[in-house]
CSV table of C-alpha atoms in Angstrom, one decimal:
chain,number,residue,atom,x,y,z
F,1,MET,CA,30.1,-88.4,71.3
F,2,ASN,CA,27.8,-88.1,68.4
F,3,GLY,CA,25.0,-85.4,68.6
F,4,THR,CA,27.0,-83.2,71.0
F,5,ALA,CA,28.1,-80.7,68.4
F,6,ILE,CA,26.0,-77.6,67.6
F,7,GLU,CA,23.4,-77.7,65.0
F,8,ASN,CA,21.8,-74.9,62.6
F,9,PHE,CA,24.7,-72.5,62.8
F,10,VAL,CA,23.6,-69.0,61.2
F,11,CYS,CA,25.2,-65.7,61.1
F,12,VAL,CA,23.8,-62.4,60.0
F,13,ILE,CA,25.3,-59.0,59.5
F,14,PHE,CA,22.9,-56.1,60.0
F,15,ASN,CA,22.8,-52.3,60.3
F,16,VAL,CA,26.2,-52.2,58.4
F,17,SER,CA,28.6,-53.4,61.2
F,18,PHE,CA,26.6,-55.6,63.6
F,19,MET,CA,26.8,-59.4,63.5
F,20,ASN,CA,24.8,-62.1,65.4
F,21,CYS,CA,25.7,-65.8,65.2
F,22,THR,CA,23.2,-68.3,66.7
F,23,TRP,CA,23.1,-72.1,66.9
F,24,HIS,CA,21.1,-74.9,68.5
F,25,VAL,CA,22.4,-77.1,71.2
F,26,GLY,CA,23.4,-80.6,70.1
F,27,ARG,CA,20.6,-83.3,70.2
F,28,SER,CA,22.7,-85.3,72.8
F,29,ALA,CA,24.0,-82.6,74.7
F,30,SER,CA,23.3,-82.6,78.4
F,31,GLU,CA,22.2,-79.5,80.4
F,32,ASP,CA,25.7,-79.0,81.8
F,33,THR,CA,27.3,-78.8,78.2
F,34,GLN,CA,28.9,-75.4,77.5
F,35,TYR,CA,29.9,-74.2,74.1
F,36,PHE,CA,32.6,-71.6,73.0
F,37,LEU,CA,32.8,-69.7,69.7
F,38,TYR,CA,36.0,-68.6,68.1
F,39,TRP,CA,36.4,-66.7,64.7
F,40,LYS,CA,38.9,-65.0,62.5
F,41,THR,CA,38.9,-63.4,59.0
F,42,SER,CA,42.4,-64.7,57.8
F,43,LYS,CA,44.0,-68.1,57.9
F,44,LYS,CA,47.1,-66.3,59.1
F,45,GLU,CA,45.3,-64.8,62.2
F,46,ASP,CA,44.7,-66.5,65.5
F,47,PHE,CA,41.2,-67.3,66.6
F,48,THR,CA,39.4,-64.7,68.8
F,49,GLY,CA,36.9,-65.8,71.4
F,50,CYS,CA,33.4,-64.4,71.6
F,51,GLN,CA,33.1,-61.6,74.2
F,52,ASN,CA,29.2,-61.3,74.3
F,53,TYR,CA,27.4,-64.6,74.4
F,54,ILE,CA,23.6,-65.2,74.1
F,55,LYS,CA,22.4,-67.9,76.5
F,56,ASP,CA,19.4,-70.1,77.0
F,57,ASN,CA,17.4,-70.9,80.2
F,58,CYS,CA,20.1,-73.3,81.2
F,59,GLY,CA,22.8,-70.9,81.0
F,60,ARG,CA,24.3,-72.6,77.9
F,61,HIS,CA,25.7,-70.5,75.1
F,62,THR,CA,23.5,-70.5,72.0
F,63,GLY,CA,24.9,-67.4,70.3
F,64,CYS,CA,27.3,-64.5,70.1
F,65,ARG,CA,27.0,-60.7,69.3
F,66,PHE,CA,29.7,-58.8,67.5
F,67,GLN,CA,30.1,-55.2,66.8
F,68,ASN,CA,32.4,-53.1,64.3
F,69,VAL,CA,32.4,-56.0,61.8
F,70,THR,CA,33.9,-54.9,58.4
F,71,ILE,CA,33.0,-57.1,55.3
F,72,GLU,CA,35.1,-56.0,52.4
F,73,ARG,CA,36.0,-59.2,50.5
F,74,LYS,CA,36.8,-61.2,53.7
F,75,GLN,CA,36.0,-64.8,54.5
F,76,ALA,CA,35.4,-65.6,58.1
F,77,TYR,CA,36.4,-68.9,59.8
F,78,PHE,CA,34.2,-70.0,62.7
F,79,LEU,CA,35.0,-72.8,65.3
F,80,VAL,CA,32.6,-73.9,68.1
F,81,ASN,CA,33.7,-76.4,70.7
F,82,GLY,CA,33.0,-77.0,74.3
F,83,SER,CA,32.9,-79.6,77.1
F,84,ARG,CA,30.6,-81.1,79.7
F,85,SER,CA,31.7,-82.3,83.1
F,86,GLY,CA,35.3,-82.4,81.9
F,87,GLN,CA,34.6,-84.4,78.9
F,88,SER,CA,35.2,-82.9,75.4
F,89,ILE,CA,32.4,-82.8,72.7
F,90,GLN,CA,32.4,-82.7,69.0
F,91,SER,CA,33.7,-79.4,67.3
F,92,TYR,CA,32.0,-77.5,64.6
F,93,MET,CA,33.7,-75.5,61.9
F,94,LYS,CA,32.3,-73.3,59.1
F,95,THR,CA,33.8,-70.8,56.5
F,96,ILE,CA,31.6,-68.0,55.5
F,97,ASN,CA,31.9,-65.2,52.9
F,98,LEU,CA,30.7,-62.2,55.0
F,99,TYR,CA,29.1,-60.3,52.2
F,100,ARG,CA,26.7,-63.2,51.7
F,101,ILE,CA,25.2,-63.0,55.1
F,102,GLU,CA,24.6,-59.3,55.2
F,103,LYS,CA,21.0,-58.0,55.7
F,104,LEU,CA,21.0,-54.9,53.6
F,105,THR,CA,19.5,-51.7,55.3
F,106,PRO,CA,16.4,-50.1,53.7
F,107,PRO,CA,16.9,-47.7,50.8
F,108,SER,CA,16.8,-44.1,52.3
F,109,ASN,CA,15.4,-40.7,51.6
F,110,VAL,CA,12.4,-42.0,49.7
F,111,THR,CA,10.5,-39.1,48.1
F,112,VAL,CA,7.6,-38.9,45.7
F,113,ASN,CA,6.9,-36.0,43.3
F,114,CYS,CA,3.6,-36.0,41.4
F,115,THR,CA,2.3,-34.1,38.5
F,116,GLU,CA,-1.5,-34.2,38.1
F,117,ALA,CA,-1.3,-32.9,34.6
F,118,SER,CA,0.8,-35.8,33.4
F,119,HIS,CA,-0.8,-38.4,35.8
F,120,GLY,CA,2.7,-39.6,36.8
F,121,CYS,CA,4.9,-39.5,39.9
F,122,GLU,CA,8.6,-39.7,40.2
F,123,ILE,CA,9.8,-41.9,43.1
F,124,GLN,CA,13.5,-41.3,44.1
F,125,TRP,CA,15.6,-42.9,46.8
F,126,GLN,CA,19.2,-43.4,48.1
F,127,PRO,CA,20.9,-46.9,48.0
F,128,PRO,CA,21.3,-49.0,51.2
F,129,ARG,CA,24.3,-48.3,53.4
F,130,THR,CA,27.1,-50.7,53.4
F,131,SER,CA,30.7,-50.9,54.6
F,132,HIS,CA,32.2,-52.4,51.3
F,133,VAL,CA,29.9,-51.3,48.3
F,134,LYS,CA,30.2,-47.7,46.9
F,135,LYS,CA,28.6,-48.1,43.5
F,136,ASP,CA,24.9,-47.4,43.1
F,137,GLY,CA,24.7,-49.9,40.2
F,138,CYS,CA,25.4,-52.8,42.6
F,139,PHE,CA,21.8,-52.8,43.7
F,140,LYS,CA,18.5,-53.6,42.0
F,141,TYR,CA,15.3,-52.9,43.8
F,142,GLU,CA,11.7,-54.1,44.4
F,143,ILE,CA,8.9,-51.5,44.7
F,144,VAL,CA,5.5,-52.0,46.1
F,145,ILE,CA,2.9,-49.3,45.5
F,146,GLU,CA,-0.3,-49.7,47.4
F,147,ASN,CA,-3.6,-48.0,46.5
F,148,LYS,CA,-5.2,-47.4,49.9
F,149,ALA,CA,-8.6,-48.6,50.8
F,150,ASP,CA,-11.5,-46.0,50.8
F,151,PRO,CA,-14.5,-47.3,52.6
F,152,GLU,CA,-16.7,-44.3,51.6
F,153,LYS,CA,-16.3,-45.2,47.9
F,154,ASN,CA,-16.2,-48.9,48.5
F,155,ILE,CA,-12.6,-49.1,47.1
F,156,LYS,CA,-10.4,-52.0,48.4
F,157,THR,CA,-6.6,-51.9,48.9
F,158,THR,CA,-4.8,-53.0,45.8
F,159,SER,CA,-1.1,-53.1,45.2
F,160,LYS,CA,1.3,-53.1,42.3
F,161,THR,CA,4.8,-54.7,42.5
F,162,GLU,CA,7.7,-53.9,40.3
F,163,ARG,CA,11.1,-56.0,40.6
F,164,SER,CA,14.5,-55.8,39.1
F,165,ILE,CA,14.5,-52.0,39.0
F,166,THR,CA,17.9,-50.5,38.5
F,167,GLY,CA,18.9,-46.9,39.2
F,168,ASN,CA,17.7,-44.6,42.0
F,169,SER,CA,14.3,-43.6,40.5
F,170,TYR,CA,11.0,-45.0,39.2
F,171,ILE,CA,8.1,-43.4,37.3
F,172,PHE,CA,4.7,-44.5,38.5
F,173,GLY,CA,2.3,-43.8,35.5
F,174,SER,CA,-1.1,-44.7,37.0
F,175,PHE,CA,-1.4,-41.8,39.5
F,176,SER,CA,-4.9,-40.5,40.2
F,177,ALA,CA,-5.0,-37.2,42.1
F,178,LYS,CA,-8.3,-38.4,43.9
F,179,LYS,CA,-6.6,-41.5,45.3
F,180,ARG,CA,-4.2,-42.0,48.2
F,181,TYR,CA,-1.1,-44.3,47.8
F,182,SER,CA,1.9,-45.6,49.7
F,183,VAL,CA,5.3,-46.8,48.5
F,184,LYS,CA,8.0,-49.0,50.1
F,185,ILE,CA,11.3,-50.3,48.6
F,186,ARG,CA,13.9,-52.8,49.4
F,187,ALA,CA,17.2,-53.9,47.6
F,188,THR,CA,19.3,-57.0,46.7
F,189,ASP,CA,22.4,-57.8,44.6
F,190,ASN,CA,23.0,-56.6,41.1
F,191,GLY,CA,26.2,-58.6,40.2
F,192,CYS,CA,28.5,-57.4,42.9
F,193,LEU,CA,29.7,-58.6,46.3
F,194,VAL,CA,26.2,-58.1,47.8
F,195,SER,CA,23.9,-60.5,49.6
F,196,ALA,CA,21.5,-62.2,47.1
F,197,SER,CA,18.8,-62.1,49.8
F,198,TRP,CA,16.4,-59.2,49.9
F,199,GLY,CA,17.1,-56.5,52.4
F,200,GLU,CA,14.9,-54.6,54.7
F,201,TRP,CA,11.7,-52.7,53.5
F,202,SER,CA,11.9,-48.9,53.7
F,203,THR,CA,9.3,-47.1,55.8
F,204,PRO,CA,6.1,-46.6,53.7
F,205,VAL,CA,5.8,-43.0,52.3
F,206,GLU,CA,2.1,-42.0,51.6
F,207,PHE,CA,1.2,-39.6,48.8
F,208,GLY,CA,-1.9,-38.5,46.9
F,209,LYS,CA,-4.7,-36.0,47.3
F,210,GLU,CA,-6.2,-37.2,50.6
F,211,GLN,CA,-2.8,-37.0,52.2
F,212,LEU,CA,-2.2,-33.6,50.9
F,213,ILE,CA,-5.5,-32.5,52.2
F,214,SER,CA,-5.0,-33.8,55.7
F,215,THR,CA,-1.4,-32.3,55.7
F,216,SER,CA,-2.9,-28.8,54.7
F,217,SER,CA,-5.6,-29.1,57.3
F,218,TYR,CA,-3.0,-29.8,60.0
F,219,MET,CA,-0.8,-26.9,58.8
F,220,LEU,CA,-3.8,-24.4,59.0
F,221,PHE,CA,-4.7,-25.8,62.5
F,222,LEU,CA,-1.1,-25.4,63.6
F,223,ILE,CA,-1.0,-21.8,62.2
F,224,ALA,CA,-4.2,-20.9,64.0
F,225,VAL,CA,-3.0,-22.2,67.4
F,226,LEU,CA,0.4,-20.3,66.9
F,227,ALA,CA,-1.5,-17.1,66.0
F,228,ALA,CA,-3.8,-17.4,69.1
F,229,SER,CA,-0.9,-18.2,71.4
F,230,LEU,CA,1.0,-15.0,70.0
F,231,VAL,CA,-2.0,-12.7,70.6
F,232,PHE,CA,-2.4,-14.1,74.2
F,233,PHE,CA,1.2,-13.4,74.9
F,234,LEU,CA,1.1,-9.9,73.5
F,235,CYS,CA,-2.0,-9.1,75.7
F,236,LYS,CA,-0.2,-10.3,78.7
F,237,VAL,CA,2.9,-8.3,77.9
F,238,SER,CA,0.7,-5.2,77.3
F,239,ILE,CA,-1.1,-5.5,80.7
F,240,TYR,CA,2.2,-6.0,82.5
F,241,LEU,CA,3.8,-2.8,80.9
F,242,LYS,CA,0.7,-0.7,81.9
F,243,LYS,CA,1.0,-2.0,85.5
F,244,THR,CA,4.8,-1.3,85.8
F,245,SER,CA,4.7,2.1,83.9
F,246,SER,CA,1.9,3.9,85.8
F,247,THR,CA,3.0,7.4,87.0
F,248,VAL,CA,3.7,8.1,90.7
F,249,PRO,CA,1.7,11.1,92.2
F,250,GLN,CA,4.1,14.0,92.8
F,251,PRO,CA,3.8,16.5,95.8
F,252,LYS,CA,2.3,19.8,94.9
F,253,ASP,CA,4.5,22.8,94.5
F,254,PRO,CA,2.6,25.9,95.7
F,255,PHE,CA,4.8,28.4,93.9
F,256,ASN,CA,4.7,26.5,90.6
F,257,GLU,CA,1.0,25.9,90.8
F,258,MET,CA,0.0,29.6,91.9
F,259,SER,CA,-1.3,31.7,89.1
F,260,PRO,CA,-0.3,35.4,88.8
F,261,THR,CA,-3.7,36.5,89.9
F,262,ASP,CA,-3.4,34.5,93.1
F,263,PHE,CA,0.1,35.8,93.8
F,264,GLN,CA,-1.1,39.6,93.4
F,265,THR,CA,-4.0,38.9,96.0
F,266,GLU,CA,-1.7,37.2,98.4
F,267,TYR,CA,0.8,40.2,98.2
F,268,LYS,CA,-2.0,42.7,98.7
F,269,ASN,CA,-3.3,40.9,101.8
F,270,LEU,CA,0.1,40.8,103.3
F,271,PHE,CA,0.6,44.5,102.7
F,272,MET,CA,-2.8,45.6,104.1
F,273,LYS,CA,-2.0,43.5,107.2
F,274,HIS,CA,1.4,45.2,107.7
F,275,GLU,CA,-0.2,48.6,107.3
F,276,THR,CA,-2.8,47.8,109.9
F,277,GLU,CA,-0.3,46.8,112.4
F,278,GLU,CA,1.7,50.0,112.0
F,279,ILE,CA,-1.4,52.2,112.5
F,280,THR,CA,-2.2,50.2,115.7
F,281,ILE,CA,1.3,50.7,117.1
F,282,ILE,CA,1.1,54.6,116.4
F,283,GLU,CA,-2.3,54.8,118.3
F,284,GLU,CA,-1.0,53.0,121.2
F,285,MET,CA,2.0,55.5,121.4
F,286,MET,CA,-0.4,58.5,121.5
């Protein structure tokens, strides 16, 4: 029956090895229509069915998720068919070059090194990650450098765009140490087996004097907090050591603490007492 086959079939490979395929339900398809996707990367292979379907509110399959997809120079063959209430519907077939549907990852490790004396900045980056392209020359780039707004000086945000940049670096020659900038980069094909569509933007990297000042202030604040914490910790440790190391009172030793003079006096008293006792005994005998 016409109008029961799927429509708007689209597949996208992203993050190097993940692939999503989606489609719309046929215009004449009823709510009990169910679709099934099969694919293979060689005419000699057998079709493999989808293992992870995407469903709409009626429970109908409207897409499929794949993992561990390798691109290389492969063509993929897709077949979507289905049924409704035991009746077959129109099938859909499509052949796709996998590298054409890849959404390139952002360029990575974007760094900016500025020299105030030369009023220039060197922007460097690493190419997107792919499973099938190893040459840096297979990519060209678009760079957007934005001069950030400054409400205090009534300066509005402006941007500069450069396309068709090859290599992994770019010299920004309009740098002013008194301004703040941000840069982002994305990639596309440069004559290799790479998607002709622009890839994802890199995370904006900010640079300029204001950013440096704010970063320095933050570092000074962090150092002050760490120093205060260290002093507080050392004080606590010192108090604890004083409490645990206080001396325990020792019992007095009369022999060790008695001076020579005290010893002589004590001996004399004992001698006189002994002599007095002898005299008393003699008198009693008489």
